[in-house]
XYZ file of C-alpha atoms in Angstrom:
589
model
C 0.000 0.000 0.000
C 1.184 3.050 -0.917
C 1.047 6.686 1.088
C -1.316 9.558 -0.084
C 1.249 11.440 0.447
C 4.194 10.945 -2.408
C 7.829 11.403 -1.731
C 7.205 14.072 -4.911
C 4.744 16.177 -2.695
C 7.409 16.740 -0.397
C 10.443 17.387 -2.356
C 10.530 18.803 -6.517
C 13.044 16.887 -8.417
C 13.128 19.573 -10.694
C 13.766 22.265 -8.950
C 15.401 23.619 -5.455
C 13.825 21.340 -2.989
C 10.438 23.012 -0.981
C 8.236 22.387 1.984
C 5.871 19.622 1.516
C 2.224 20.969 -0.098
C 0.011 19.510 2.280
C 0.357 21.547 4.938
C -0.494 25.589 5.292
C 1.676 25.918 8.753
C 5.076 26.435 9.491
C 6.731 26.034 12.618
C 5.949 30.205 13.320
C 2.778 29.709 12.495
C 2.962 26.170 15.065
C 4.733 28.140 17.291
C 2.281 30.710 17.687
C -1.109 27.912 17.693
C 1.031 26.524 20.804
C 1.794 30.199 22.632
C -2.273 30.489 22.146
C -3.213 27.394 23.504
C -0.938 27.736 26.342
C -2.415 30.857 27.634
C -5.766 29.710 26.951
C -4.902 26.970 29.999
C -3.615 29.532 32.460
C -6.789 30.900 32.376
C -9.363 27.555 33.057
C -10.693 27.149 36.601
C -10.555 23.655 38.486
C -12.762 23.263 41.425
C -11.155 21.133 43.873
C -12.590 19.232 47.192
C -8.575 18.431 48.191
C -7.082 20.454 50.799
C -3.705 20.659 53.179
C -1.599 17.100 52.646
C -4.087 15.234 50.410
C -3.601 18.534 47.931
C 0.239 18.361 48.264
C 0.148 14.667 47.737
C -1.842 14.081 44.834
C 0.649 14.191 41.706
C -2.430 15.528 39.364
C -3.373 18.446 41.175
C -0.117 19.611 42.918
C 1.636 22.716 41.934
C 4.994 22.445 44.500
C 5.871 26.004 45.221
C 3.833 27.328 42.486
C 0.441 27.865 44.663
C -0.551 31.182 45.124
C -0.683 32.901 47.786
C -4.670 33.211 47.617
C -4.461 29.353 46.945
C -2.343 28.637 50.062
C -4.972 30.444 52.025
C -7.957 28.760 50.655
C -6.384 25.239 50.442
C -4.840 25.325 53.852
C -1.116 25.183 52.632
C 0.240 28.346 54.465
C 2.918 26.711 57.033
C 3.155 23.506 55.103
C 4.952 25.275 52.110
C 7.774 27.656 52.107
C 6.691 31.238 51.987
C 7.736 32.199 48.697
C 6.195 31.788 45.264
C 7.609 30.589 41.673
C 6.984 30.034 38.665
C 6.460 26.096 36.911
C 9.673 27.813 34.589
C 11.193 28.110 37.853
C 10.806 25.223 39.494
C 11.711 23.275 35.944
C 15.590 24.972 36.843
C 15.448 24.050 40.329
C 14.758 20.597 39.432
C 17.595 20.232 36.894
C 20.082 22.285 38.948
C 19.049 18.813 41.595
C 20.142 16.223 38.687
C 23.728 16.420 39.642
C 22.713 15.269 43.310
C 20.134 12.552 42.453
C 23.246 10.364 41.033
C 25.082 10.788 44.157
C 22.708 9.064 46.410
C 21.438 6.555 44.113
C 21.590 3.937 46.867
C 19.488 5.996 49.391
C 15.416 5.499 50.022
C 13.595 7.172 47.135
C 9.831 7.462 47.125
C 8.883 5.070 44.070
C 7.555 5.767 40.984
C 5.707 3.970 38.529
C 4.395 0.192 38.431
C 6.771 -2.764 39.532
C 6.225 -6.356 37.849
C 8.313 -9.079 39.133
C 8.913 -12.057 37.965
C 8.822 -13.783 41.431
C 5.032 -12.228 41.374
C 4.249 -13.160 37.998
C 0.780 -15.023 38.893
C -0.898 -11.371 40.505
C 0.584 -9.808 37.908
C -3.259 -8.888 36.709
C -4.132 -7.851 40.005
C -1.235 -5.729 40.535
C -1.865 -4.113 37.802
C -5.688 -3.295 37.686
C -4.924 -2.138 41.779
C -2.546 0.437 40.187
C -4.593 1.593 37.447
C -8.031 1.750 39.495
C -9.559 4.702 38.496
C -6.830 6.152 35.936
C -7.228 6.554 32.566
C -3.978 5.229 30.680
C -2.975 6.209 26.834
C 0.679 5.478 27.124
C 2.930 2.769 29.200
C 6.554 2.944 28.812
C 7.907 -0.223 29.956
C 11.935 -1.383 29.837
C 13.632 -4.512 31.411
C 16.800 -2.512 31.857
C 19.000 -5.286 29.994
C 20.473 -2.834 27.454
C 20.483 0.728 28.925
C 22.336 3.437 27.450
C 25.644 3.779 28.169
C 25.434 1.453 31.408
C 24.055 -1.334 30.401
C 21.917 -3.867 32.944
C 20.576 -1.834 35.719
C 18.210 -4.167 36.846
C 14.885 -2.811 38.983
C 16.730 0.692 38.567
C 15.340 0.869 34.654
C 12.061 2.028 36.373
C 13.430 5.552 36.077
C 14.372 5.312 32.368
C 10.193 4.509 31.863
C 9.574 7.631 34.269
C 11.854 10.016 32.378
C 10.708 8.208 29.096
C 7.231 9.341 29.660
C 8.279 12.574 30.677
C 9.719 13.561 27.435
C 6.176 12.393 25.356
C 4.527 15.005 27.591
C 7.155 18.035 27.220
C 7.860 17.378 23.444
C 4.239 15.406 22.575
C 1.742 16.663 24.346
C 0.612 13.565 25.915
C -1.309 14.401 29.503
C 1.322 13.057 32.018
C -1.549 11.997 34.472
C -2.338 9.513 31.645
C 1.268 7.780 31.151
C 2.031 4.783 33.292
C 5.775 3.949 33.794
C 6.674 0.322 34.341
C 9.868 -1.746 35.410
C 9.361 -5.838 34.253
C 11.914 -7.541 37.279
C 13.319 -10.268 34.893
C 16.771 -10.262 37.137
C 19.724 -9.089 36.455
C 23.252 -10.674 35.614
C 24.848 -7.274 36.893
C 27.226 -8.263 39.410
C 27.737 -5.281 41.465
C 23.613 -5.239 41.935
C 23.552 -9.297 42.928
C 26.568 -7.945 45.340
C 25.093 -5.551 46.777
C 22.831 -6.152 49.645
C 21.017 -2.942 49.426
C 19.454 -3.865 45.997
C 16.068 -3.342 46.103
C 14.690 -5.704 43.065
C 15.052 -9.415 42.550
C 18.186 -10.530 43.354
C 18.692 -12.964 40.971
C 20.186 -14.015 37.299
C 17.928 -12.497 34.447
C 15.421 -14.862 33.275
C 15.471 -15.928 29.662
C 14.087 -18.728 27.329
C 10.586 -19.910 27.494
C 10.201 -18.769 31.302
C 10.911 -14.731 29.921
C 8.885 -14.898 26.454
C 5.608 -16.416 29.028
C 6.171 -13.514 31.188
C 5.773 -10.634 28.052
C 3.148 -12.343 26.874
C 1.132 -12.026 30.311
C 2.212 -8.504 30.723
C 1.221 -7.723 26.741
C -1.989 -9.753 26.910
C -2.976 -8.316 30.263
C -2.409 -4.759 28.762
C -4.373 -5.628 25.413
C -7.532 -6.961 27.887
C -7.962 -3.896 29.941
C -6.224 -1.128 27.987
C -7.255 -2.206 24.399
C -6.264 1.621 23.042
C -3.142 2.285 25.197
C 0.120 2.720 22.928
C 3.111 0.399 24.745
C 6.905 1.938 24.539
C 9.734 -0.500 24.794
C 12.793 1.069 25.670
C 16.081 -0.521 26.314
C 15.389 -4.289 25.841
C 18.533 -6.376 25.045
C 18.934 -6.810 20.964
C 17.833 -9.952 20.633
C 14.885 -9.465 22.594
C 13.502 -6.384 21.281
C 13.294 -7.628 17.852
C 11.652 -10.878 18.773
C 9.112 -8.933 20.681
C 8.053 -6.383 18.432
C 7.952 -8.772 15.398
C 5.716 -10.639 17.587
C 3.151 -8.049 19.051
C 3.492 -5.050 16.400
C 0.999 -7.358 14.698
C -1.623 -7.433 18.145
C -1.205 -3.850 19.173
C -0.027 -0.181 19.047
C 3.108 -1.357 20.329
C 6.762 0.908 19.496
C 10.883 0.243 20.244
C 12.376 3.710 20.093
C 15.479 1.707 20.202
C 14.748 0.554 16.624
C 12.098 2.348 14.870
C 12.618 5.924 16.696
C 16.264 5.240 15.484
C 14.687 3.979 12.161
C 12.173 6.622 11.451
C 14.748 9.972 12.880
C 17.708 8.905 10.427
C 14.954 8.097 7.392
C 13.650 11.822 7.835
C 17.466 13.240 7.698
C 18.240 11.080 4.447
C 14.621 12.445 3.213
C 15.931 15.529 3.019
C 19.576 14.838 2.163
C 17.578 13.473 -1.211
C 15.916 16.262 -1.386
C 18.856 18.491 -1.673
C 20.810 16.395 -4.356
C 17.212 15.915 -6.298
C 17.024 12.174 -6.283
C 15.340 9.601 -4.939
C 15.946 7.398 -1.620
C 15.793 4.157 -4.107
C 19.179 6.038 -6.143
C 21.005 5.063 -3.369
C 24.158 2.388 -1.784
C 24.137 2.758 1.651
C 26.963 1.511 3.568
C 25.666 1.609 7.413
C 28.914 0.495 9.704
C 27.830 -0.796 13.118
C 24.744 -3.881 12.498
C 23.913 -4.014 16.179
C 20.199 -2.954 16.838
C 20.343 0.861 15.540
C 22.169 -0.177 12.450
C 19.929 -2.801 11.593
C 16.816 -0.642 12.852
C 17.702 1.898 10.451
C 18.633 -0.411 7.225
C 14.631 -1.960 7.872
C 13.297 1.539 7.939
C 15.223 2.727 4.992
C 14.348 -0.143 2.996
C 10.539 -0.102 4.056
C 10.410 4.024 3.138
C 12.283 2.770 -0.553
C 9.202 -0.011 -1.099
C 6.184 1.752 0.039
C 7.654 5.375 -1.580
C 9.685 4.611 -4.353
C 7.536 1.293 -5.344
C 10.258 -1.066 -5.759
C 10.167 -4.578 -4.639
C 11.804 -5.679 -0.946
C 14.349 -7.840 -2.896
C 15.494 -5.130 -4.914
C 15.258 -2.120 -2.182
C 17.498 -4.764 0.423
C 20.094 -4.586 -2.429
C 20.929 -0.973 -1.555
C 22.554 -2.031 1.487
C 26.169 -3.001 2.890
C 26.089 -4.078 6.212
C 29.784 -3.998 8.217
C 30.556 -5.286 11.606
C 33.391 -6.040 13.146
C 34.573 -8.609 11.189
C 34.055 -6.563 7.852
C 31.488 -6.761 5.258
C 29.083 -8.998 6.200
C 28.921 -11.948 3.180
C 27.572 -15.187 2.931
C 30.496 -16.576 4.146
C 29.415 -15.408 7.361
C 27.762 -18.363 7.738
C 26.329 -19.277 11.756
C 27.616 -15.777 12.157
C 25.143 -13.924 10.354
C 22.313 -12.620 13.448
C 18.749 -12.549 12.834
C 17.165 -9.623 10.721
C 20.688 -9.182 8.627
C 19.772 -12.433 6.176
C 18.231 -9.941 3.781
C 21.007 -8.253 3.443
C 23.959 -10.446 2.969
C 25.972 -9.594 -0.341
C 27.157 -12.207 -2.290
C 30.564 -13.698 -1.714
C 30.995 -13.558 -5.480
C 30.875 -9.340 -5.652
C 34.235 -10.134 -3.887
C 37.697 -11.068 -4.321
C 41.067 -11.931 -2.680
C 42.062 -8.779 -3.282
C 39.442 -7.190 -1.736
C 40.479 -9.069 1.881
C 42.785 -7.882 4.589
C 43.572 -10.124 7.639
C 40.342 -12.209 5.874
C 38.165 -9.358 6.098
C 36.398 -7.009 4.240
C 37.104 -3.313 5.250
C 35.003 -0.249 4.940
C 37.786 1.678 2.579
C 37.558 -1.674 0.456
C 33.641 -1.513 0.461
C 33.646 2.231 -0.316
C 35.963 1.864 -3.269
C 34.539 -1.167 -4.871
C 30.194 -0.254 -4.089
C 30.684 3.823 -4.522
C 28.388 4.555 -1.780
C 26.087 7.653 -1.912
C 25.132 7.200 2.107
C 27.803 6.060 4.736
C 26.043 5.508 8.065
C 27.590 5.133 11.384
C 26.630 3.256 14.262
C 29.696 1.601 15.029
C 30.910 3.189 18.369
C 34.196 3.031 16.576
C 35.600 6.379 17.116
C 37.614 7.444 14.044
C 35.997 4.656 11.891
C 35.210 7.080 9.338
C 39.112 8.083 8.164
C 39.843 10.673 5.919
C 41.377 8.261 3.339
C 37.662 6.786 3.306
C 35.819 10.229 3.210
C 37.742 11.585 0.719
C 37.184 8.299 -1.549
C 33.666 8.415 -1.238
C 33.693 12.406 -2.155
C 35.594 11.802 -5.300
C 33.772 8.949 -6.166
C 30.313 10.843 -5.861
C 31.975 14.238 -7.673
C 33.055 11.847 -10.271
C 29.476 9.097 -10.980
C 26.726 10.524 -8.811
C 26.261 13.679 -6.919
C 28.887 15.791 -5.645
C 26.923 16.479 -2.205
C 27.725 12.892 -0.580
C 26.008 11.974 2.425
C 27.531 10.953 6.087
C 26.028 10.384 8.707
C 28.180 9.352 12.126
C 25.412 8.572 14.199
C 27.132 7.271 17.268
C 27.207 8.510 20.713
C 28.357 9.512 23.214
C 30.084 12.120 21.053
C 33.633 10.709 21.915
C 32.992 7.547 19.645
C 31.589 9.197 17.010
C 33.234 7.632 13.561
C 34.107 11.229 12.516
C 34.681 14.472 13.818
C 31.429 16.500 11.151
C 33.496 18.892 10.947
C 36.519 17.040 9.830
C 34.308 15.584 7.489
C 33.295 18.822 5.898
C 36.527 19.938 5.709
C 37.509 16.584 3.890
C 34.875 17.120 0.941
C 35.391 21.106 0.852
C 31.773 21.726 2.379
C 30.326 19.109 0.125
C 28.957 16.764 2.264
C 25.552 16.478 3.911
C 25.635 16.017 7.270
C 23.811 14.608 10.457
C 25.108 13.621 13.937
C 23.769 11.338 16.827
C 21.888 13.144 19.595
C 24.308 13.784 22.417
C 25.034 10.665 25.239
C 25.858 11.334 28.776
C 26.072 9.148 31.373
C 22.938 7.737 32.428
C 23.332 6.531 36.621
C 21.008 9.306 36.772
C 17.592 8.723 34.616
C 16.987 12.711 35.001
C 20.382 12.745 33.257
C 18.659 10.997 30.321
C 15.897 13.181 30.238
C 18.207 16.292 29.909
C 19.979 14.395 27.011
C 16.726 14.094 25.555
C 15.472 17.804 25.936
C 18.681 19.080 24.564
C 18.034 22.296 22.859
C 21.538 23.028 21.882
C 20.434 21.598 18.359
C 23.580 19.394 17.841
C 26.497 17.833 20.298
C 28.776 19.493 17.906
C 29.426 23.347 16.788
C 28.590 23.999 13.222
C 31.151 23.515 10.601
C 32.665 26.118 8.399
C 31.624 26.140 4.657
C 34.547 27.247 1.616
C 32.384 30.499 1.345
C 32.978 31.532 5.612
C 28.971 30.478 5.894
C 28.591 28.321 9.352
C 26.633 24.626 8.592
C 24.757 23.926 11.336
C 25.244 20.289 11.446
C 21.608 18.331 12.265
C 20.841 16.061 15.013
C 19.441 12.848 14.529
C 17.737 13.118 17.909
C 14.756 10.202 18.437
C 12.966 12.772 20.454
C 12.095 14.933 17.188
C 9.775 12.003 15.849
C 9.049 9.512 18.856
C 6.911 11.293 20.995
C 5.048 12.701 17.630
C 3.969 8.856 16.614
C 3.126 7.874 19.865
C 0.757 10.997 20.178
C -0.741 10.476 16.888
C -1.171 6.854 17.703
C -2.714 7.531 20.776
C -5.258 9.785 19.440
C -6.340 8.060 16.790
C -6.842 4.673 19.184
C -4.596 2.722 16.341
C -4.893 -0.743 16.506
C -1.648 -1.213 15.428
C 1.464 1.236 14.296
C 2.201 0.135 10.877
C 5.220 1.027 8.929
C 3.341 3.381 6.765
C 1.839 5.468 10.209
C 6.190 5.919 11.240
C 6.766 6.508 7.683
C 4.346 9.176 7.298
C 5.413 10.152 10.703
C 9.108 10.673 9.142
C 7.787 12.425 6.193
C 6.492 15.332 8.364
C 9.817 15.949 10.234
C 11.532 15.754 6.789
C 8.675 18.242 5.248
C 10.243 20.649 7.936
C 13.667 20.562 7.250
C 15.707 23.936 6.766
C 17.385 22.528 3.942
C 14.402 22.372 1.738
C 14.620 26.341 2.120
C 18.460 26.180 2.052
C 20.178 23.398 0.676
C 23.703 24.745 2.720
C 21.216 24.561 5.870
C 20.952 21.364 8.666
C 19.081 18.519 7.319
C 16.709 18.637 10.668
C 14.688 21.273 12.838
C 16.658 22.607 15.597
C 15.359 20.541 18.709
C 14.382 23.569 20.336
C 11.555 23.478 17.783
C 10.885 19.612 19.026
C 7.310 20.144 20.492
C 5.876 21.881 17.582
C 7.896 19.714 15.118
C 6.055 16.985 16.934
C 3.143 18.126 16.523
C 3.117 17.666 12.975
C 4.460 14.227 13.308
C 1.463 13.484 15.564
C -1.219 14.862 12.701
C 0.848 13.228 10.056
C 0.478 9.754 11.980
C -3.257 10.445 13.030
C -4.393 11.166 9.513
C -2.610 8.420 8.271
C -4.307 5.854 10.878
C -7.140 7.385 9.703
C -7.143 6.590 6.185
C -5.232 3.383 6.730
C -8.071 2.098 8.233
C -6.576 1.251 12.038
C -8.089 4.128 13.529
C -10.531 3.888 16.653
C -12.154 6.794 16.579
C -14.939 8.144 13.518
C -12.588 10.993 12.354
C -12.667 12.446 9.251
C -9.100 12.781 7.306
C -9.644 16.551 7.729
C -10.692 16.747 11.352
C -7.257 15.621 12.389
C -5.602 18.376 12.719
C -8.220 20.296 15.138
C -8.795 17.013 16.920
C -4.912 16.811 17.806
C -4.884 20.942 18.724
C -7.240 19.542 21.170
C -5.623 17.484 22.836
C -2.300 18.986 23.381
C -1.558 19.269 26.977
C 0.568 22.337 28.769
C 2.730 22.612 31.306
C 0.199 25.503 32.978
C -1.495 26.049 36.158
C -4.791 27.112 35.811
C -6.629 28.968 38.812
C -8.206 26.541 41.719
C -10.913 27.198 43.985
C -12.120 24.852 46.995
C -15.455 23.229 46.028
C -16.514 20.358 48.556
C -18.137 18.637 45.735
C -15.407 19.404 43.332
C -12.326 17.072 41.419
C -10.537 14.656 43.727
C-alpha cells in the first residue's frame, strides 16, 4: 500500500527542494497555535474538594511552590509550604540544577515511581496491575527490562526511572497528559554483578530470566495490557537486541506497540536522508548505503530505509534490500558469514561472489575496500568506533560521488556519546570542501542518573557538535538525529487516533512530516533537521501526520474524518500551565 502522500509532494526533483504541499503551517505559524493554547490553559478554573496534605500529595493536582498565595490560604497550605512563590519555569531549573545530586545518592530510600512487575510475582501480575490503574485513565505505558540501557548497560529494577523520564519527554515534546502515562519496570533479574553484590538492591536478586520462562512472562504482561487497555500505545525502551526484535515482530501485529530503540532510530535517520535526497534531487531508491555498526540501531535503520524505498519509491523488498552493505566487526558482512550472520541481517547479505582476494585484509572485508569497490552515496555510522570514518575513506567516497553521482555525498556518524563518534562532522566537511551532507547522533551522557537521560533528551543546543565552516565563511549547522524529534510525535498520533496497530506506513508518514520541515528544503547549505528547540511543535506535525494516516489506513478507533485531524490533535495537546483553583466540597478529587 502506498502513502497519499508521495515522496514528490514533499520534495521537486526539478527544482530547489520546498516544503511539503500539504500543509499551510510552518513552525511560526505552530509556534504561535502553541503560545495560544498555552495561555488559553492559564486561564481555566478547576474546582477542587482536596485540601492541606491530600492537595500536596496528589501528583495531578499539585503545583509544588507554584500555589498562590490566595491558593495557600484557601487550600490550607500556608505553614506547610515555604513562603515564597515561583513560577512552573522556575521550578523546571530548580529541578535540573538537583540532577547532579540525584546520582550521588542513588543507593538511598527514594519514594517510588511507577508500576513494579516481578517475575517472582508473575501469577498477581493482573491484580497488581488493575490495583494500580483503578480509576486512571492510561494512553501510554513505557515499559523497559533494563537489559540494554544506554551507556550502562543492565541496571536491573533501577530501569524504572528510564520509563519515568521516558514518559516525561512524550509530555514536554508530545503533548501527551502526564496523568495519563504509566511507567513500568518488568523484574526479569539481572546478571549485573555489582547489583547481585550488593545487599542494598532493592529488586530481585537474581540471574535475568530468559528462554521460554521470559517470552511467558511478556506475553502475560502484553496480553494483560491488550484486555484492559485495548487503546493504550506500549513503549519498549532498552530491551537487550535480541529481545527487542523478537518482541516487536511478535506483538506489532496485536497492538499499538513501538521500540524507540529501533524504529525511533529507524524513522529519525529516514527523515534526515529524506531531506539529504531532497537536496541532491534524487530519490531514496538512487542510493548504496553503507551503514557500519549492524547491532540494533544499524539494523533498525537499514529496515526503515528499505521499508520508506518499497512503500515510496515502489520497488520490490528484494530489490530495495540490495541498496545495502552491512559492516561489523569482522568486515562486510557476506555469505560466508555463515552461523555468524544474526537474525534480521539475512536480507542483506551480499554475495561472496561481488568479492575477491584482493578485496580481503587479515580475511576481512574493510570499509575503505567496500567504499571503493560499491561507490556509496550514504555512509552511516553506528559503530561506536571512534575514528571509523578516516579521511582516506571520506575523501574516496567524495571523489567517487563528484566523479558518478552527486557531488553532495552523504555521512552520517550517528554514534554517541560524542567521543565515539566515527568522525569528527566537521573534519568531514573539511575533507569534501563543504560538500557533504551532514547529520550527527543526539548527544550521550552518562545515564546513573535517569533525570540525566531526560536532559539528554530535551537538549536544545540543536547538535552535540558546533557547526562547521563552509569554503564560502557560511557556518553549517550540522543536524541532530535526535529520536525525540519524531518519537513522541507517533506515539501521540497513535494515541489519538486509538490505532490498533502502528504500521510502517503510520512511522513513515510520521518521518515524512519531520523531513517536510527541514531547513534545507529552504536552504540546501542549511541542517538537514529542525533545531530541537523546535521539538514540540515539530512533533506536533508528526502526531497529525500519523493520526491522519491511521485514519485513512483504516486502524483508527475513533470516527474521524481525514480533515478533522488536525483540530482534533490541537485539542488534545496538553501544557505545562497552572490554571486557577478554587475549593469546592463537591469538586475534582
Amino acid at each position: 500500500m502506498h502513502l497519499p502522500l508521495s515522496f514528490g509532494d514533499i520534495f521537486n526533483r526539478s527544482s530547489s527542494p520546498k516544503p511539503m504541499k500539504k500543509s499551510a503551517f510552518d513552525l511560526h505559524t505552530i509556534k504561535e497555535l502553541f503560545t495560544l493554547h498555552r495561555r488559553e490553559g492559564e486561564d481555566r478554573i478547576f474546582k477542587l474538594a482536596l485540601a492541606g496534605e491530600a492537595l500536596l500529595n496528589n501528583p495531578r493536582w499539585n503545583k509544588g511552590m507554584g500555589f498562590t498565595r490566595k491558593e495557600r490560604e484557601e487550600f490550607d497550605l500556608v505553614g506547610r509550604l515555604p513562603s515564597g512563590v515561583n513560577s512552573l519555569d522556575e521550578q523546571c531549573e530548580r529541578a535540573y540544577n538537583q540532577a547532579e545530586a540525584i546520582s550521588n545518592y542513588s543507593q538511598l530510600f527514594r519514594k517510588s515511581e511507577g508500576l513494579f512487575l516481578s517475575y517472582p510475582f508473575r501469577e498477581r501480575m493482573e491484580k497488581d496491575f488493575l490495583h494500580y490503574i483503578k480509576g486512571k485513565s492510561v494512553d501510554l505505558i513505557v515499559v523497559s527490562d533494563s537489559e540494554a540501557i544506554l551507556g550502562i548497560g543492565d541496571q536491573g529494577v533501577g530501569g524504572i526511572g528510564i520509563s519515568t523520564a521516558k514518559a516525561v519527554v512524550y509530555t514536554l515534546v508530545g503533548g501527551i497528559d502526564p496523568s495519563r502515562t504509566l511507567p513500568i519496570v518488568l523484574d526479569v533479574g539481572t546478571d549485573n554483578r555489582g547489583l547481585l553484590d550488593d545487599k542494598l538492591y532493592v529488586g530481585w536478586s537474581h540471574k535475568r530470566v530468559r528462554g521460554t520462562e521470559y517470552d511467558e512472562f511478556i506475553e502475560t504482561f502484553v496480553q494483560l495490557v491488550r484486555k484492559h487497555l485495548p487503546h493504550c500505545l506500549i513503549h519498549f525502551e532498552d530491551f537487550g537486541v535480541d529481545n527487542a526484535r523478537r518482541i516487536l515482530e511478535k506483538y506489532r501485529s496485536q497492538h499499538a506497540i513501538f521500540n524507540d530503540d529501533i524504529q525511533g532510530t529507524g524513522a529519525v535517520t529516514l527523515s534526515a536522508l529524506m531531506s539529504a535526497v531532497g537536496v541532491t534531487k534524487s530519490k531514496l531508491s538512487d542510493q548504496r548505503i553503507v551503514v557500519y555498526g549492524a547491532g540494533s540501531a544499524g539494523l533498525g535503520i537499514i529496515w526503515q530505509l528499505r521499508d520508506a524505498m518499497v512503500r515510496i519509491d515502489g520497488i520490490s523488498r528484494e530489490e530495495a534490500s540490495q541498496r545495502f552493505y552491512m559492516i561489523d566487526k569482522d568486515g562486510l558482512i557476506t555469505k560466508s558469514f555463515g552461523s555468524k550472520i544474526r537474525h534480521g541481517q539475512e536480507d542483506f547479505v551480499r554475495p561472496d561472489e561481488e568479492w575477491d582476494d584482493n578485496d580481503r585484509h587479515d580475511g576481512k572485508i574493510g570499509l575503505l575496500q567496500v567504499v571503493k569497490k560499491a561507490h556509496p552515496t550514504v555512509l552511516i555510522g553506528t559503530s561506536t568506533h571512534a575514528g571509523g570514518f578516516t579521511e582516506e575513506i571520506i575523501k574516496e567516497m567524495a571523489t567517487l560521488a563528484a566523479s558518478k553521482h552527486t557531488d553532495r555525498p552523504i555521512i552520517f556518524p550517528l554514534s554517541n556519546p560524542t567521543r565515539l563518534v566515527e568522525v569528527d562532522p566537521s573534519k568531514a566537511n573539511e575533507w569534501t570542501e563543504g560538500k557533504a551532507l551532514l547529520a550527527t547522533g543526539g548527544l550521550s551522557v552518562s545515564t546513573v542518573d535517569p533525570i540525566h537521560r531526560l536532559k539528554r533528551d530535551m537538549l536544545l543546543t540543536g547538535s552535540p557538535f558546533p557547526p562547521a565552516k563552509m569554503p564560502n565563511g557560511k557556518d553549517y549547522i550540522i543536524a541532530e538525529c535526535n529520536n525525540a524529534l519524531i518519537y513522541p510525535g507517533i506515539g501521540f498520533g497513535a494515541v489519538l487516533a486509538e490505532s490498533k496497530t502502528i504500521s510502517d506506513s503510520m512511522i513513515i508518514a510520521g518521518a515524512q512530516a519531520l523531513a517536510s520541515l527541514s531547513p534545507a528544503l529552504k536552504d540546501p547549505d542549511a541542517a538537514l533537521l529542525p533545531d530541537f528547540g523546535d521539538a514540540p511543535h515539530v512533533n506536533f506535525e508528526v502526531a497529525v501526520a500519523v493520526a491522519e494516516h491511521a485514519v485513512a489506513e483504516g486502524l483508527a478507533g475513533v470516527k474521524w474524518q481525514k480533515e478533522d485531524v488536525r483540530d482534533r490533535v490541537k485539542e488534545r495537546i496538553w501544557h505545562p500551565v497552572y490554571g486557577t483553583y478554587h475549593y469546592d466540597a463537591s469538586g475534582e478529587k
